[in-house]
Amino acid sequence: MGLFGRQHYEIRMERPGKLSYREGNHEYIFPVYEEDGQVVIAGFPSSFRLYLFLGWYRVPRRFSTRAGEEIFPRLLEHFWKAGRRACIFERGDAEGQAFAFYPELFEQRGKAVEILDEAGFAWLSDYSSIDLLHEEYGLEVSGIRAEASIEPIGKALQEAFPQWHYCGICHSDYGREPGWEFSIHMFPKRGDGRFVDSGSE
């Protein structure tokens, strides 16, 4: 018998960047994308919901090792049966002891610059820089001049990187890049066990 008291489960990919695993009244949403012909599933869900009485409810909850040990083999088997290769993308510094470095984020930053340029936002004019978030696996647009630019910048990046479900906004009045900051990434910040999904259900 499984962790949730049942052996029946359902796996769906109804939208780009999102994979749902549902068992009983539990549902997890995992970031997912394809790279070099392989399905890559993030080793940490961005959303957890419970079905109670008349509907689904989001529940702040940490993702246990035991849950992963049951769910991940099922996800891999699901794609294997469909004739597709798949892997679990674990956080590089799983124990928080070492600095994670992902060189492919440099390519993603270049892609983000092009996307924002196409959306009408020029580097050094509308924002100061795009920084790499290695630990969270994502990007941060810093020094955004106008508050009105945050929403369209966020929308453009969410469409470009649908597998990055976490996002954040903050403002700084000091430092070398004063202004607004928008971050978008795949994994939650350290010490944050909450699921903060940037997309709507």
CSV table of C-alpha atoms in Angstrom, one decimal:
chain,number,residue,atom,x,y,z
A,1,MET,CA,0.0,0.0,0.0
A,2,GLY,CA,1.3,3.5,-0.9
A,3,LEU,CA,2.1,6.5,1.3
A,4,PHE,CA,-1.5,7.8,0.7
A,5,GLY,CA,-3.2,4.6,1.5
A,6,ARG,CA,-4.0,3.8,-2.2
A,7,GLN,CA,-2.2,2.4,-5.2
A,8,HIS,CA,-4.2,4.1,-7.9
A,9,TYR,CA,-2.7,7.3,-9.2
A,10,GLU,CA,-3.1,9.6,-12.2
A,11,ILE,CA,-0.4,11.6,-14.0
A,12,ARG,CA,-1.2,14.4,-16.4
A,13,MET,CA,0.5,17.1,-18.4
A,14,GLU,CA,-2.3,19.4,-19.4
A,15,ARG,CA,-0.2,22.6,-19.7
A,16,PRO,CA,3.3,23.4,-20.8
A,17,GLY,CA,5.7,23.3,-17.8
A,18,LYS,CA,3.4,21.5,-15.4
A,19,LEU,CA,3.0,17.9,-14.5
A,20,SER,CA,0.3,16.8,-12.0
A,21,TYR,CA,0.4,13.7,-9.9
A,22,ARG,CA,-2.9,12.8,-8.2
A,23,GLU,CA,-3.4,10.0,-5.8
A,24,GLY,CA,-6.6,9.8,-3.7
A,25,ASN,CA,-7.3,13.3,-2.4
A,26,HIS,CA,-3.7,14.5,-2.9
A,27,GLU,CA,-2.4,16.4,-5.8
A,28,TYR,CA,1.2,17.6,-6.5
A,29,ILE,CA,2.3,19.9,-9.3
A,30,PHE,CA,5.8,19.5,-10.6
A,31,PRO,CA,7.8,21.8,-12.9
A,32,VAL,CA,8.6,19.8,-16.1
A,33,TYR,CA,10.3,20.6,-19.4
A,34,GLU,CA,12.0,18.8,-22.3
A,35,GLU,CA,15.7,19.0,-23.1
A,36,ASP,CA,17.6,17.0,-25.7
A,37,GLY,CA,14.6,14.7,-26.3
A,38,GLN,CA,14.3,13.9,-22.6
A,39,VAL,CA,11.6,14.9,-20.1
A,40,VAL,CA,13.1,16.6,-17.1
A,41,ILE,CA,11.0,16.7,-13.9
A,42,ALA,CA,12.0,18.9,-11.0
A,43,GLY,CA,12.7,17.1,-7.8
A,44,PHE,CA,10.5,19.4,-5.8
A,45,PRO,CA,6.8,20.2,-6.4
A,46,SER,CA,5.6,23.8,-6.7
A,47,SER,CA,2.1,23.1,-5.5
A,48,PHE,CA,0.3,20.7,-3.2
A,49,ARG,CA,-3.5,20.5,-2.9
A,50,LEU,CA,-6.0,18.4,-1.0
A,51,TYR,CA,-9.6,17.6,-2.0
A,52,LEU,CA,-11.8,18.3,1.0
A,53,PHE,CA,-15.6,18.1,0.9
A,54,LEU,CA,-16.5,20.3,-2.1
A,55,GLY,CA,-13.2,21.3,-3.8
A,56,TRP,CA,-9.5,21.5,-4.0
A,57,TYR,CA,-7.5,23.5,-1.4
A,58,ARG,CA,-3.9,24.6,-1.4
A,59,VAL,CA,-2.1,23.4,1.7
A,60,PRO,CA,1.3,24.7,2.8
A,61,ARG,CA,3.4,21.5,3.4
A,62,ARG,CA,6.9,20.3,3.0
A,63,PHE,CA,7.7,17.6,0.5
A,64,SER,CA,8.9,14.6,2.4
A,65,THR,CA,11.7,12.2,1.3
A,66,ARG,CA,9.2,9.3,1.6
A,67,ALA,CA,6.7,10.9,-0.7
A,68,GLY,CA,9.5,11.5,-3.3
A,69,GLU,CA,10.6,7.8,-3.0
A,70,GLU,CA,7.1,6.7,-3.9
A,71,ILE,CA,6.2,9.3,-6.5
A,72,PHE,CA,9.4,9.7,-8.6
A,73,PRO,CA,9.6,6.0,-9.7
A,74,ARG,CA,6.0,6.2,-10.9
A,75,LEU,CA,6.7,9.4,-12.9
A,76,LEU,CA,9.7,7.8,-14.6
A,77,GLU,CA,7.8,4.6,-15.3
A,78,HIS,CA,4.9,6.6,-16.8
A,79,PHE,CA,7.1,8.2,-19.4
A,80,TRP,CA,9.1,4.9,-20.0
A,81,LYS,CA,5.8,3.2,-20.8
A,82,ALA,CA,5.0,6.0,-23.3
A,83,GLY,CA,8.4,5.4,-25.0
A,84,ARG,CA,10.0,8.5,-23.7
A,85,ARG,CA,13.2,9.1,-21.7
A,86,ALA,CA,12.8,11.0,-18.4
A,87,CYS,CA,14.8,12.0,-15.4
A,88,ILE,CA,14.4,13.8,-12.1
A,89,PHE,CA,16.3,17.1,-11.8
A,90,GLU,CA,17.4,17.3,-8.1
A,91,ARG,CA,18.7,20.5,-6.6
A,92,GLY,CA,22.5,20.6,-7.0
A,93,ASP,CA,23.1,21.5,-3.4
A,94,ALA,CA,20.5,19.2,-1.9
A,95,GLU,CA,21.9,19.5,1.6
A,96,GLY,CA,22.6,23.2,1.3
A,97,GLN,CA,26.3,22.6,1.9
A,98,ALA,CA,27.7,23.4,-1.5
A,99,PHE,CA,27.3,26.2,-4.0
A,100,ALA,CA,25.2,25.1,-7.0
A,101,PHE,CA,26.4,26.2,-10.4
A,102,TYR,CA,24.4,25.7,-13.6
A,103,PRO,CA,26.2,27.0,-16.7
A,104,GLU,CA,23.1,26.6,-18.8
A,105,LEU,CA,21.6,29.6,-17.0
A,106,PHE,CA,23.9,31.9,-19.0
A,107,GLU,CA,22.1,30.7,-22.1
A,108,GLN,CA,18.7,31.3,-20.4
A,109,ARG,CA,19.8,34.8,-19.5
A,110,GLY,CA,20.6,35.5,-23.1
A,111,LYS,CA,17.2,34.2,-24.1
A,112,ALA,CA,15.5,36.4,-21.5
A,113,VAL,CA,17.3,39.5,-22.8
A,114,GLU,CA,15.9,38.7,-26.3
A,115,ILE,CA,12.4,38.1,-25.0
A,116,LEU,CA,12.3,41.3,-23.0
A,117,ASP,CA,13.7,43.2,-26.1
A,118,GLU,CA,10.9,41.8,-28.2
A,119,ALA,CA,8.4,42.9,-25.5
A,120,GLY,CA,9.7,46.4,-25.7
A,121,PHE,CA,12.1,46.5,-22.7
A,122,ALA,CA,15.6,47.6,-23.4
A,123,TRP,CA,18.6,46.6,-21.2
A,124,LEU,CA,20.1,49.6,-19.3
A,125,SER,CA,17.1,51.7,-20.2
A,126,ASP,CA,14.2,49.9,-18.7
A,127,TYR,CA,16.2,47.6,-16.4
A,128,SER,CA,19.8,47.3,-15.2
A,129,SER,CA,20.6,43.6,-15.4
A,130,ILE,CA,19.5,40.0,-15.4
A,131,ASP,CA,21.2,38.0,-12.7
A,132,LEU,CA,21.5,34.2,-12.4
A,133,LEU,CA,19.9,32.5,-9.4
A,134,HIS,CA,21.9,29.3,-9.3
A,135,GLU,CA,20.5,28.0,-6.0
A,136,GLU,CA,16.9,28.5,-7.0
A,137,TYR,CA,17.7,27.7,-10.7
A,138,GLY,CA,16.3,30.8,-12.3
A,139,LEU,CA,16.8,34.5,-13.2
A,140,GLU,CA,16.3,37.9,-11.5
A,141,VAL,CA,15.6,41.1,-13.5
A,142,SER,CA,17.1,44.0,-11.4
A,143,GLY,CA,16.8,47.7,-11.5
A,144,ILE,CA,13.4,47.9,-13.2
A,145,ARG,CA,12.8,51.6,-13.6
A,146,ALA,CA,9.0,51.7,-13.7
A,147,GLU,CA,6.6,49.8,-11.5
A,148,ALA,CA,4.2,49.5,-14.4
A,149,SER,CA,6.8,47.4,-16.2
A,150,ILE,CA,6.8,44.6,-13.6
A,151,GLU,CA,3.6,42.9,-14.8
A,152,PRO,CA,4.5,42.8,-18.5
A,153,ILE,CA,8.1,41.7,-17.7
A,154,GLY,CA,6.8,39.0,-15.4
A,155,LYS,CA,4.2,37.8,-18.0
A,156,ALA,CA,6.8,37.6,-20.8
A,157,LEU,CA,9.2,35.6,-18.7
A,158,GLN,CA,6.5,33.2,-17.3
A,159,GLU,CA,5.5,32.5,-20.9
A,160,ALA,CA,9.1,31.9,-21.9
A,161,PHE,CA,9.9,29.7,-18.9
A,162,PRO,CA,6.6,27.9,-17.9
A,163,GLN,CA,8.6,25.3,-16.0
A,164,TRP,CA,9.7,28.0,-13.5
A,165,HIS,CA,6.8,28.2,-11.1
A,166,TYR,CA,8.1,30.4,-8.4
A,167,CYS,CA,8.3,34.2,-8.7
A,168,GLY,CA,8.9,37.2,-6.5
A,169,ILE,CA,8.9,41.0,-6.5
A,170,CYS,CA,10.7,43.4,-4.3
A,171,HIS,CA,11.9,47.0,-4.3
A,172,SER,CA,15.2,48.6,-3.3
A,173,ASP,CA,15.9,52.3,-2.8
A,174,TYR,CA,19.7,51.8,-2.4
A,175,GLY,CA,22.6,49.9,-3.8
A,176,ARG,CA,24.1,49.9,-7.2
A,177,GLU,CA,20.8,48.9,-8.9
A,178,PRO,CA,17.9,50.7,-7.2
A,179,GLY,CA,14.5,50.0,-8.5
A,180,TRP,CA,12.2,47.0,-8.7
A,181,GLU,CA,13.3,43.4,-9.0
A,182,PHE,CA,11.4,40.4,-10.5
A,183,SER,CA,12.7,36.9,-9.9
A,184,ILE,CA,11.5,33.7,-11.5
A,185,HIS,CA,12.9,30.2,-10.7
A,186,MET,CA,12.2,26.5,-10.4
A,187,PHE,CA,13.1,25.7,-6.8
A,188,PRO,CA,11.9,27.6,-3.7
A,189,LYS,CA,14.3,29.7,-1.6
A,190,ARG,CA,16.1,27.8,1.1
A,191,GLY,CA,14.1,27.4,4.3
A,192,ASP,CA,10.9,28.1,2.5
A,193,GLY,CA,8.7,25.0,2.6
A,194,ARG,CA,5.8,26.7,1.1
A,195,PHE,CA,4.5,26.1,-2.4
A,196,VAL,CA,4.3,29.5,-4.2
A,197,ASP,CA,3.1,28.7,-7.7
A,198,SER,CA,3.4,31.7,-10.1
A,199,GLY,CA,0.7,30.3,-12.4
A,200,SER,CA,-3.0,29.9,-11.8
A,201,GLU,CA,-4.8,26.6,-11.7
